[in-house]
Short mmCIF file of C-alpha atoms in Angstrom, two decimals:
data_model
loop_
_atom_site.label_atom_id
_atom_site.label_comp_id
_atom_site.label_asym_id
_atom_site.label_seq_id
_atom_site.Cartn_x
_atom_site.Cartn_y
_atom_site.Cartn_z
CA MET B 1 64.48 5.65 33.00
CA ILE B 2 61.37 6.75 31.14
CA ASP B 3 61.26 10.50 30.85
CA HIS B 4 57.69 11.68 30.19
CA THR B 5 57.69 15.43 29.69
CA TYR B 6 54.15 15.78 28.35
CA GLY B 7 50.87 15.82 30.20
CA THR B 8 51.27 15.68 33.98
CA ALA B 9 54.71 16.27 35.41
CA ASN B 10 56.80 13.25 36.27
CA PRO B 11 60.08 14.52 37.68
CA ALA B 12 61.06 11.24 39.26
CA GLY B 13 60.50 9.19 36.11
CA ILE B 14 59.14 5.66 35.87
CA GLN B 15 61.26 2.53 35.78
CA ALA B 16 61.65 1.10 32.29
CA THR B 17 59.98 -2.16 31.43
CA SER B 18 62.41 -5.02 31.91
CA GLY B 19 63.82 -6.83 28.89
CA ALA B 20 67.07 -7.47 27.11
CA ASN B 21 66.48 -4.72 24.58
CA ALA B 22 64.54 -2.24 26.67
CA THR B 23 66.11 1.18 26.31
CA GLY B 24 63.45 3.39 27.81
CA VAL B 25 60.68 5.53 26.38
CA LYS B 26 61.44 9.15 25.65
CA ALA B 27 58.86 11.88 25.24
CA THR B 28 60.84 14.40 23.20
CA ASP B 29 58.08 17.02 23.07
CA ALA B 30 54.50 17.41 24.18
CA SER B 31 53.08 15.35 21.33
CA VAL B 32 55.62 12.61 20.54
CA ILE B 33 56.75 9.49 22.39
CA SER B 34 59.94 7.97 20.97
CA VAL B 35 60.54 4.23 21.33
CA PHE B 36 62.90 1.77 19.66
CA GLU B 37 62.81 -1.53 17.81
CA HIS B 38 62.60 -4.61 20.06
CA GLN B 39 61.61 -2.53 23.07
CA TYR B 40 59.03 -3.68 25.61
CA LEU B 41 56.09 -1.38 26.38
CA SER B 42 53.56 -1.63 29.20
CA VAL B 43 50.63 0.48 30.30
CA GLN B 44 52.93 2.38 32.67
CA ASP B 45 54.76 3.82 29.67
CA PHE B 46 51.70 5.80 28.54
CA THR B 47 50.17 8.83 30.24
CA GLN B 48 46.75 7.62 29.09
CA ALA B 49 46.05 3.94 29.66
CA ALA B 50 43.46 3.99 26.86
CA ASP B 51 46.27 4.49 24.32
CA PHE B 52 47.91 1.25 25.43
CA GLU B 53 44.55 -0.56 25.44
CA TRP B 54 43.93 0.67 21.90
CA LEU B 55 47.29 -0.68 20.71
CA LEU B 56 46.50 -4.04 22.29
CA ALA B 57 43.09 -4.18 20.62
CA GLN B 58 44.49 -3.39 17.15
CA GLU B 59 46.89 -6.37 17.21
CA LEU B 60 49.24 -4.57 14.81
CA ALA B 61 51.86 -6.70 13.08
CA VAL B 62 54.59 -4.41 14.41
CA PHE B 63 53.94 -5.60 17.97
CA SER B 64 53.99 -9.00 19.59
CA ILE B 65 51.75 -9.35 22.63
CA GLN B 66 52.97 -10.98 25.83
CA ARG B 67 51.65 -11.41 29.34
CA LYS B 68 54.11 -11.31 32.22
CA GLN B 69 53.45 -11.16 35.95
CA GLY B 70 49.74 -10.63 35.34
CA GLN B 71 50.22 -7.65 32.99
CA TRP B 72 50.01 -7.25 29.24
CA ARG B 73 52.99 -5.84 27.39
CA LEU B 74 53.95 -5.18 23.79
CA LYS B 75 57.28 -5.88 22.16
CA VAL B 76 58.15 -3.67 19.19
CA GLY B 77 59.17 -5.64 16.10
CA HIS B 78 61.64 -4.79 13.30
CA TYR B 79 59.72 -1.76 12.07
CA ILE B 80 60.18 1.99 12.20
CA GLY B 81 57.51 4.61 11.65
CA VAL B 82 54.75 6.55 13.34
CA ILE B 83 51.40 5.65 14.88
CA VAL B 84 48.88 8.32 15.86
CA LEU B 85 47.30 7.23 19.15
CA PRO B 86 43.66 8.03 20.06
CA SER B 87 44.80 10.70 22.52
CA GLY B 88 46.46 12.58 19.64
CA ILE B 89 49.98 11.72 20.79
CA THR B 90 52.26 10.28 18.09
CA LEU B 91 54.18 7.10 18.86
CA GLU B 92 57.48 7.33 16.99
CA ILE B 93 59.38 4.06 16.47
CA LEU B 94 63.11 4.55 15.82
CA PRO B 95 65.82 2.02 14.86
CA LYS B 96 67.33 -0.10 17.60
CA PRO B 97 70.69 0.96 19.10
CA ILE B 98 73.53 -0.42 16.97
CA ALA B 99 77.29 -0.71 17.25
CA GLY B 100 78.83 2.54 18.47
CA VAL B 101 75.91 3.50 20.75
CA PRO B 102 76.54 2.93 24.49
CA SER B 103 73.60 1.03 25.97
CA ASP B 104 73.24 3.55 28.80
CA ARG B 105 72.86 6.44 26.32
CA ALA B 106 70.46 4.86 23.83
CA SER B 107 67.52 6.96 25.04
CA ASP B 108 69.46 10.23 25.27
CA GLU B 109 67.98 13.09 23.29
CA GLY B 110 71.20 13.37 21.28
CA HIS B 111 70.94 9.76 20.14
CA ILE B 112 67.26 10.23 19.27
CA LEU B 113 68.09 13.27 17.12
CA ARG B 114 70.91 11.42 15.34
CA SER B 115 68.62 8.44 14.70
CA ARG B 116 65.96 10.70 13.20
CA TYR B 117 68.52 12.38 10.97
CA TRP B 118 70.01 9.26 9.44
CA VAL B 119 66.61 7.59 9.04
CA GLN B 120 65.42 10.65 7.11
CA GLN B 121 68.59 10.45 5.00
CA MET B 122 67.98 6.75 4.33
CA LEU B 123 64.36 7.30 3.26
CA SER B 124 65.39 10.28 1.11
CA ASP B 125 67.97 8.14 -0.71
CA LEU B 126 65.56 5.26 -1.19
CA THR B 127 62.80 7.43 -2.62
CA ALA B 128 65.26 8.86 -5.14
CA VAL B 129 66.44 5.35 -6.07
CA ALA B 130 62.89 4.13 -6.47
CA HIS B 131 62.30 6.75 -9.17
CA ARG B 132 65.50 5.97 -11.10
CA ARG B 133 65.37 2.19 -10.97
CA LYS B 134 63.33 -0.53 -9.37
CA LEU B 135 64.81 -2.38 -6.41
CA LEU B 136 63.06 -4.95 -4.28
CA HIS B 137 60.91 -3.49 -1.50
CA THR B 138 61.08 0.10 -2.85
CA LYS B 139 57.76 -0.05 -4.74
CA ASN B 140 55.91 2.15 -2.26
CA LEU B 141 58.83 4.54 -1.75
CA GLY B 142 58.59 5.45 -5.43
CA GLN B 143 55.30 7.16 -4.67
CA LEU B 144 57.08 9.92 -2.74
CA SER B 145 58.94 12.86 -4.24
CA PRO B 146 62.37 12.13 -5.79
CA HIS B 147 63.75 15.35 -4.29
CA LEU B 148 63.28 14.61 -0.61
CA SER B 149 65.96 15.54 1.89
CA PRO B 150 66.47 15.45 5.66
CA LEU B 151 65.10 18.45 7.50
CA SER B 152 67.04 21.06 9.44
CA ALA B 153 69.72 20.32 12.01
CA GLN B 154 67.04 20.47 14.71
CA THR B 155 65.81 17.15 13.28
CA PRO B 156 62.14 17.12 14.32
CA PRO B 157 60.27 13.81 14.73
CA MET B 158 59.76 11.43 11.81
CA SER B 159 56.08 12.37 11.78
CA HIS B 160 57.05 15.94 10.84
CA TRP B 161 59.25 14.62 8.03
CA PHE B 162 56.43 12.49 6.60
CA VAL B 163 54.07 15.48 6.60
CA THR B 164 56.68 17.61 4.84
CA GLN B 165 57.15 15.04 2.09
CA PHE B 166 53.38 14.67 1.57
CA LEU B 167 53.09 18.45 1.36
CA GLN B 168 55.68 18.53 -1.44
CA LEU B 169 53.48 16.29 -3.56
CA LEU B 170 50.22 17.96 -2.57
CA THR B 171 51.29 21.52 -3.36
CA ALA B 172 52.42 20.47 -6.85
CA TYR B 173 49.01 19.09 -7.79
CA GLN B 174 45.51 20.54 -7.89
CA PRO B 175 42.32 18.42 -7.93
CA THR B 176 41.34 17.59 -11.47
CA LYS B 177 37.78 17.77 -12.77
CA GLN B 178 35.91 15.66 -15.26
CA TYR B 179 32.36 15.45 -16.58
CA GLN B 180 30.24 13.05 -14.61
CA THR B 181 26.83 11.80 -15.69
CA GLN B 182 23.99 11.83 -13.18
CA GLN B 183 20.42 10.64 -13.54
CA ARG B 184 17.78 12.86 -11.96
CA ASN B 185 14.01 12.66 -11.50
CA GLN B 186 12.80 16.19 -10.86
CA SER B 187 10.14 18.68 -11.80
CA MET B 188 12.49 20.70 -14.01
CA LEU B 189 13.67 19.24 -17.31
CA GLN B 190 17.43 19.57 -17.54
CA GLY B 191 19.78 17.70 -19.85
CA LYS B 192 18.74 14.65 -21.87
CA LEU B 193 15.24 13.22 -21.33
CA LEU B 194 15.30 9.43 -20.84
CA ILE B 195 12.08 8.35 -22.58
CA LYS B 196 12.17 4.73 -21.45
CA GLU B 197 12.79 5.59 -17.81
CA GLN B 198 10.22 8.38 -17.97
CA LEU B 199 7.49 5.95 -19.06
CA ARG B 200 8.51 3.37 -16.49
CA ARG B 201 8.81 5.65 -13.48
CA ASN B 202 6.61 8.69 -14.12
CA LEU B 203 3.54 7.35 -15.88
CA HIS B 204 1.35 8.48 -12.99
CA GLN B 205 3.32 11.62 -12.14
CA PRO B 206 3.73 13.54 -15.40
CA HIS B 207 5.03 16.63 -13.58
CA LEU B 208 8.40 14.86 -13.05
CA PHE B 209 11.08 14.28 -15.67
CA VAL B 210 13.78 11.57 -15.67
CA SER B 211 16.81 13.17 -17.28
CA GLU B 212 20.55 12.61 -17.65
CA VAL B 213 22.80 15.54 -16.79
CA SER B 214 26.58 15.88 -17.33
CA GLN B 215 28.38 18.23 -14.96
CA LEU B 216 32.03 19.14 -14.46
CA SER B 217 32.93 17.81 -11.02
CA ALA B 218 36.02 17.30 -8.86
CA GLU B 219 34.36 14.28 -7.22
CA THR B 220 36.55 11.84 -9.14
CA LEU B 221 37.55 8.57 -7.55
CA ALA B 222 41.25 9.52 -7.61
CA ASN B 223 40.54 12.79 -5.80
CA ARG B 224 38.44 10.99 -3.20
CA PHE B 225 41.32 8.54 -2.54
CA ILE B 226 43.64 11.50 -1.98
CA LYS B 227 41.08 13.23 0.26
CA SER B 228 40.86 10.10 2.45
CA ALA B 229 44.65 10.06 2.77
CA LEU B 230 44.55 13.76 3.71
CA HIS B 231 42.39 12.86 6.70
CA LEU B 232 45.08 10.43 7.89
CA ILE B 233 48.05 12.74 7.35
CA GLY B 234 46.07 15.57 8.92
CA GLN B 235 46.17 13.65 12.20
CA LEU B 236 49.95 14.16 12.28
CA VAL B 237 49.57 17.88 11.60
CA ARG B 238 47.02 18.33 14.39
CA SER B 239 49.30 16.46 16.80
CA GLN B 240 52.19 18.84 16.06
CA ASP B 241 51.01 22.25 17.17
CA ARG B 242 54.63 23.03 17.97
CA TYR B 243 55.42 23.30 14.25
CA CYS B 244 53.19 26.25 13.43
CA ALA B 245 54.76 26.97 10.03
CA GLN B 246 53.95 23.48 8.86
CA SER B 247 50.35 23.82 10.07
CA VAL B 248 49.95 27.02 8.05
CA SER B 249 51.39 25.37 4.92
CA TRP B 250 49.11 22.40 5.42
CA SER B 251 46.01 24.58 5.75
CA ALA B 252 46.82 26.34 2.48
CA ALA B 253 47.56 23.08 0.65
CA VAL B 254 44.33 21.33 1.67
CA MET B 255 42.06 24.30 0.90
CA PRO B 256 41.25 23.13 -2.68
CA TRP B 257 40.31 19.70 -1.31
CA ARG B 258 37.76 20.80 1.28
CA GLN B 259 34.67 20.29 -0.90
CA ILE B 260 35.72 16.81 -2.06
CA THR B 261 34.10 13.83 -0.34
CA ALA B 262 36.30 11.15 1.23
CA LEU B 263 35.68 7.45 0.63
CA SER B 264 32.89 5.91 2.67
CA LEU B 265 33.41 2.99 5.06
CA HIS B 266 31.80 0.71 2.51
CA GLU B 267 34.18 1.93 -0.20
CA LEU B 268 37.18 1.51 2.10
CA GLY B 269 36.31 -2.16 2.18
CA GLN B 270 36.74 -2.34 -1.61
CA LEU B 271 40.04 -0.50 -1.92
CA GLU B 272 41.73 -2.70 -4.51
CA SER B 273 38.91 -2.72 -7.06
CA LEU B 274 38.21 1.00 -6.62
CA TYR B 275 41.92 1.78 -6.96
CA LEU B 276 42.00 0.08 -10.37
CA VAL B 277 38.93 2.07 -11.46
CA ALA B 278 40.53 5.31 -10.22
CA LYS B 279 43.73 4.58 -12.20
CA HIS B 280 41.68 3.91 -15.33
CA GLN B 281 39.73 7.16 -14.91
CA LEU B 282 42.95 9.08 -14.36
CA ASP B 283 44.51 7.66 -17.52
CA ARG B 284 41.52 8.87 -19.56
CA GLN B 285 41.71 12.46 -18.35
CA PRO B 286 43.28 15.03 -20.74
CA LEU B 287 46.23 15.96 -18.52
CA ALA B 288 49.76 17.09 -19.30
CA SER B 289 52.40 14.44 -18.61
CA VAL B 290 53.79 16.28 -15.56
CA GLN B 291 50.33 16.76 -14.05
CA ARG B 292 49.38 13.15 -14.79
CA HIS B 293 52.56 11.89 -13.12
CA GLY B 294 51.89 14.01 -10.03
CA ALA B 295 48.31 12.76 -9.84
CA GLN B 296 49.46 9.15 -10.18
CA GLN B 297 52.03 9.61 -7.41
CA LEU B 298 49.44 11.02 -5.04
CA LEU B 299 46.90 8.33 -5.94
CA ASP B 300 49.45 5.54 -5.38
CA LEU B 301 50.57 7.02 -2.08
CA ALA B 302 46.97 7.47 -0.92
CA TYR B 303 46.16 3.88 -1.84
CA TRP B 304 49.24 2.65 0.03
CA LEU B 305 48.38 4.62 3.17
CA LEU B 306 44.76 3.48 3.18
CA GLN B 307 45.80 -0.11 2.51
CA VAL B 308 48.17 -0.05 5.48
CA GLN B 309 45.41 1.26 7.72
CA GLN B 310 42.96 -1.37 6.53
CA SER B 311 45.43 -4.19 7.14
CA SER B 312 46.05 -2.89 10.65
CA GLN B 313 42.37 -2.93 11.58
CA VAL B 314 42.37 -6.53 12.82
CA ALA B 315 39.35 -7.47 14.84
CA GLY B 316 40.69 -8.02 18.32
CA GLY B 317 38.98 -10.65 20.38
CA SER B 318 41.79 -12.82 21.58
CA LEU B 319 42.36 -10.46 24.49
CA SER B 320 39.97 -9.71 27.28
CA GLN B 321 40.30 -5.97 27.55
CA PRO B 322 37.99 -3.36 29.08
CA GLN B 323 35.83 -1.78 26.44
CA SER B 324 36.82 1.72 25.52
CA SER B 325 35.35 4.28 23.20
CA TYR B 326 38.78 4.43 21.58
CA HIS B 327 38.35 0.89 20.26
CA HIS B 328 35.65 2.16 17.94
CA SER B 329 37.48 5.32 16.90
CA PRO B 330 37.80 6.14 13.18
CA LEU B 331 40.75 5.05 11.06
CA ARG B 332 44.04 6.33 12.47
CA LEU B 333 47.38 6.84 10.74
CA CYS B 334 49.77 3.91 11.10
CA LEU B 335 52.81 4.31 8.82
CA LEU B 336 55.36 1.52 9.32
CA ILE B 337 58.46 0.49 7.37
CA ASN B 338 60.25 -2.87 7.60
CA MET B 339 63.68 -1.86 8.90
CA ASN B 340 65.45 -5.02 7.73
CA GLN B 341 64.39 -4.40 4.14
CA ALA B 342 64.96 -0.64 4.26
CA PHE B 343 68.53 -0.93 5.54
CA GLU B 344 69.39 -3.69 3.07
CA GLN B 345 68.16 -1.57 0.16
CA TRP B 346 69.88 1.59 1.37
CA ALA B 347 73.25 -0.08 1.94
CA THR B 348 72.93 -1.92 -1.39
CA HIS B 349 72.35 1.37 -3.19
CA ARG B 350 75.24 3.18 -1.48
CA ILE B 351 77.72 0.31 -1.93
CA SER B 352 76.77 -0.26 -5.57
CA GLU B 353 77.59 3.39 -6.26
CA TRP B 354 81.21 2.66 -5.39
CA PHE B 355 81.28 -0.08 -8.03
CA THR B 356 80.47 2.36 -10.83
CA GLN B 357 84.17 2.74 -11.67
CA THR B 358 85.24 2.67 -15.33
CA THR B 359 88.26 1.17 -17.08
CA SER B 360 90.81 3.05 -19.16
CA ASP B 361 88.54 2.85 -22.21
CA LYS B 362 85.66 4.39 -20.20
CA SER B 363 83.67 1.17 -20.11
CA PRO B 364 82.17 -0.02 -16.79
CA ARG B 365 84.60 -2.12 -14.81
CA TYR B 366 82.01 -3.85 -12.64
CA GLN B 367 78.66 -5.48 -13.33
CA THR B 368 76.29 -5.53 -10.34
CA TYR B 369 73.19 -7.62 -9.68
CA PHE B 370 70.68 -6.88 -6.91
CA GLN B 371 69.30 -9.91 -5.06
CA ALA B 372 69.70 -12.18 -8.07
CA LYS B 373 68.32 -15.62 -7.27
CA GLN B 374 70.21 -18.74 -8.35
CA VAL B 375 69.49 -22.42 -7.85
CA TRP B 376 71.94 -23.92 -5.39
CA LEU B 377 70.72 -27.51 -4.99
CA SER B 378 68.48 -29.57 -7.27
CA ASP B 379 67.31 -33.17 -7.37
CA ASP B 380 68.01 -35.85 -10.00
CA SER B 381 65.21 -34.57 -12.20
CA GLY B 382 66.63 -31.07 -12.20
CA GLN B 383 63.90 -29.69 -9.96
CA ALA B 384 65.19 -26.82 -7.81
CA CYS B 385 65.29 -27.71 -4.11
CA LEU B 386 67.16 -24.76 -2.67
CA SER B 387 68.10 -21.34 -4.02
CA MET B 388 70.29 -18.56 -2.74
CA GLN B 389 69.88 -14.83 -3.17
CA PRO B 390 72.72 -12.59 -1.95
CA ASP B 391 71.94 -8.89 -1.65
CA LEU B 392 74.61 -7.79 -4.13
CA LEU B 393 76.70 -9.68 -6.70
CA VAL B 394 79.68 -7.92 -8.30
CA TYR B 395 81.59 -9.16 -11.36
CA ASP B 396 84.92 -7.57 -12.29
CA LYS B 397 84.84 -7.30 -16.06
CA ALA B 398 88.33 -5.83 -16.20
CA VAL B 399 89.74 -9.11 -14.86
CA ALA B 400 87.34 -11.65 -16.30
CA GLY B 401 86.47 -9.98 -19.54
CA ASP B 402 82.83 -9.58 -20.37
CA THR B 403 82.05 -13.20 -21.27
CA ARG B 404 78.34 -12.56 -20.87
CA LYS B 405 75.82 -11.07 -23.23
CA ALA B 406 74.86 -7.49 -22.58
CA ASN B 407 72.68 -7.28 -19.50
CA PRO B 408 71.18 -4.17 -17.91
CA SER B 409 73.29 -3.19 -14.93
CA SER B 410 70.44 -2.17 -12.70
CA ALA B 411 67.34 -3.87 -14.02
CA ASP B 412 64.43 -4.76 -11.86
CA ALA B 413 64.37 -7.83 -9.64
CA ALA B 414 62.79 -10.06 -12.27
CA LYS B 415 65.49 -9.30 -14.81
CA ASP B 416 68.20 -9.72 -12.20
CA THR B 417 66.87 -13.20 -11.46
CA ALA B 418 66.81 -14.11 -15.14
CA ASN B 419 70.35 -12.82 -15.62
CA ALA B 420 71.78 -14.60 -12.58
CA SER B 421 72.57 -17.75 -14.53
CA SER B 422 74.20 -15.66 -17.24
CA ALA B 423 76.29 -13.82 -14.65
CA SER B 424 77.39 -17.08 -13.06
CA THR B 425 79.10 -18.09 -16.33
CA ALA B 426 81.63 -15.26 -15.92
CA THR B 427 85.03 -16.42 -14.80
CA HIS B 428 85.53 -13.85 -12.09
CA CYS B 429 82.98 -12.97 -9.41
CA SER B 430 84.88 -10.38 -7.40
CA HIS B 431 82.43 -9.76 -4.53
CA VAL B 432 79.42 -11.43 -2.97
CA ILE B 433 77.85 -9.02 -0.49
CA ASP B 434 75.24 -9.79 2.14
CA ILE B 435 73.74 -7.01 4.25
CA LYS B 436 72.35 -7.53 7.73
CA TRP B 437 70.50 -5.13 10.01
CA LYS B 438 72.27 -6.58 13.05
CA HIS B 439 74.15 -5.30 16.06
CA LEU B 440 77.74 -6.62 15.94
CA ALA B 441 79.73 -5.12 18.79
CA HIS B 442 82.63 -7.52 18.15
CA PRO B 443 83.59 -9.97 15.35
CA ARG B 444 82.98 -12.86 17.72
CA ASP B 445 79.30 -11.84 17.80
CA LEU B 446 78.95 -13.21 14.25
CA SER B 447 76.40 -16.01 14.34
CA ALA B 448 77.23 -19.47 13.03
CA SER B 449 74.31 -19.32 10.58
CA ASP B 450 75.67 -16.10 9.05
CA ALA B 451 79.14 -17.62 8.77
CA TYR B 452 77.71 -20.71 7.06
CA GLN B 453 75.77 -18.48 4.68
CA LEU B 454 78.88 -16.51 3.72
CA THR B 455 80.87 -19.69 3.19
CA SER B 456 78.11 -21.11 0.97
CA TYR B 457 78.10 -17.94 -1.14
CA ALA B 458 81.87 -18.20 -1.55
CA GLN B 459 81.60 -21.81 -2.64
CA VAL B 460 78.80 -21.30 -5.17
CA TYR B 461 80.02 -18.08 -6.79
CA HIS B 462 83.79 -18.73 -6.50
CA ALA B 463 84.07 -15.18 -5.28
CA GLN B 464 87.34 -13.47 -4.49
CA GLN B 465 85.77 -11.69 -1.50
CA VAL B 466 82.62 -12.21 0.54
CA TRP B 467 81.35 -9.29 2.64
CA LEU B 468 78.94 -9.17 5.53
CA VAL B 469 77.86 -5.53 5.86
CA TYR B 470 76.47 -4.42 9.23
CA PRO B 471 75.48 -0.98 10.66
CA VAL B 472 77.57 1.20 12.97
CA THR B 473 77.32 4.81 14.14
CA ASP B 474 81.03 5.74 14.25
CA SER B 475 83.99 5.85 11.88
CA THR B 476 86.45 4.08 14.19
CA ARG B 477 85.42 0.52 13.32
CA GLN B 478 87.25 -0.86 10.33
CA ALA B 479 86.86 -3.92 8.12
CA VAL B 480 87.83 -7.21 9.75
CA ALA B 481 89.04 -10.24 7.78
CA LEU B 482 87.86 -13.62 9.01
CA ARG B 483 90.46 -16.30 8.35
CA HIS B 484 90.82 -20.01 8.99
CA PRO B 485 93.07 -20.68 11.98
CA SER B 486 95.42 -23.11 10.16
CA PRO B 487 97.75 -21.71 7.44
CA LEU B 488 97.62 -25.14 5.79
CA ASP B 489 94.05 -24.48 4.76
CA ARG B 490 95.16 -21.56 2.63
CA SER B 491 97.97 -23.51 0.95
CA GLU B 492 95.74 -26.48 0.21
CA HIS B 493 93.00 -24.20 -1.09
CA PRO B 494 94.73 -21.22 -2.75
CA SER B 495 91.42 -19.97 -4.17
CA LEU B 496 89.76 -19.85 -0.76
CA PRO B 497 88.02 -16.43 -0.57
CA THR B 498 88.40 -13.92 2.21
CA LEU B 499 85.38 -13.29 4.44
CA TRP B 500 85.08 -9.69 5.57
CA LEU B 501 82.98 -7.94 8.20
CA MET B 502 82.33 -4.51 6.70
CA PRO B 503 81.01 -1.69 8.97
CA PHE B 504 78.50 0.66 7.28
CA ASN B 505 78.32 4.04 9.01
CA VAL B 506 74.65 5.09 9.00
CA LEU B 507 75.56 8.69 9.87
CA THR B 508 77.63 9.11 6.70
CA GLY B 509 75.85 6.52 4.55
CA MET B 510 79.20 4.95 3.63
CA LEU B 511 81.39 1.98 4.42
CA ASN B 512 84.14 2.89 6.86
CA ASP B 513 86.63 0.96 4.77
CA ILE B 514 86.62 -0.34 1.19
CA ILE B 515 88.54 -3.53 0.40
CA ASP B 516 89.35 -3.54 -3.31
#
């Protein structure tokens, strides 16, 4: 059932759109509609048909468009996030139901609240990681505050969480000012007289003076980027009248920015080049290191937000839709996160923390590598044909001895790739770990392609254990060993590794069971 509790009353509910992954749309308060990954949406799921038409016209990458039984419908992709609709309602996209969630309770308010909580915990962890070290796909998360945390037990919508995090950055930074040079042609002489321009432009109007004036102004390019992002985030605040305290905090935080001009439509079309200029201007300003870092964070986040909006403004034309004034509405907030990448990075971070054990002499026992790429197959000339890149490689130095040269344990992705060949020379790879954002209700649900991938990892890295980590929402599921049916296989191949299905509890952020 689709329970709309906003707008006009709908006590009977509306039947959910059919589909294998349809779980129903839930309006959890007057301004938010909660949906899930891989869910089907039709015009009947919106109180205002123009909102659905607007989504169709945008052709956002998060949705695939289908036509069934003479009606358009949208299928949500593997993204989570928030989209502010033209009506002011926020569309909240939550993770798909995973193992431990009964299919008939996926749209319950309790499940929605739990999903919001662990997603906020995941994003909080990833933003902190992005500040300490660089992992793949966390570049943009490093622009948020490193001290983020989930909100209260009431767990408001994700849109409220995003606003709160933006406020943390905004309140810690005030608009900077710098001297800007302007050229004026006026009747009053002010500043430096430009003789050449004066002769060229005012030969027949001697009562005017062409002069150059320097004034202290907050109209810097970096500030204007941030002001444009404020317009987008402000849409979330205005759509959440229920959270009055946040609205008051927002009003106070944006007060110093009111007189600053946002980027024009023409400038929004030149984001990349203007962003580089803004960074250069910011580097030249005489700021303390803390203030400079805060300004850079806000500038990077503003650029990211505006870039996402620009990429979402695809000119629709492939669909024949009734024209609506909403189609020509100004830029609207569309903040989306690839859930496959986010879960992989979160689980990688949490699991790698367990491998920070030390030996008796206080030296690290394990060496970990994040998504280190290694050539698997090459041709006769040595040209790489196929590479593999597991999410996490673990080498047990206590068993193998550190036969490698010193390598940084958590370097960025480029260094991990360069060190992969060095790591492969070690005599003992203890764990190869692959992380999947997949629903595995039972071990038999493991796909053949995933099994082949695990077996290939075991063969290439000669690993003692190979893990496939998947998400669950309970602590009852334990690790499951996948073995060959014939005991002869083990005797003929004594070094054959063990393949494990490892449940990762998203509510605790931990594996339910650790196999050492």
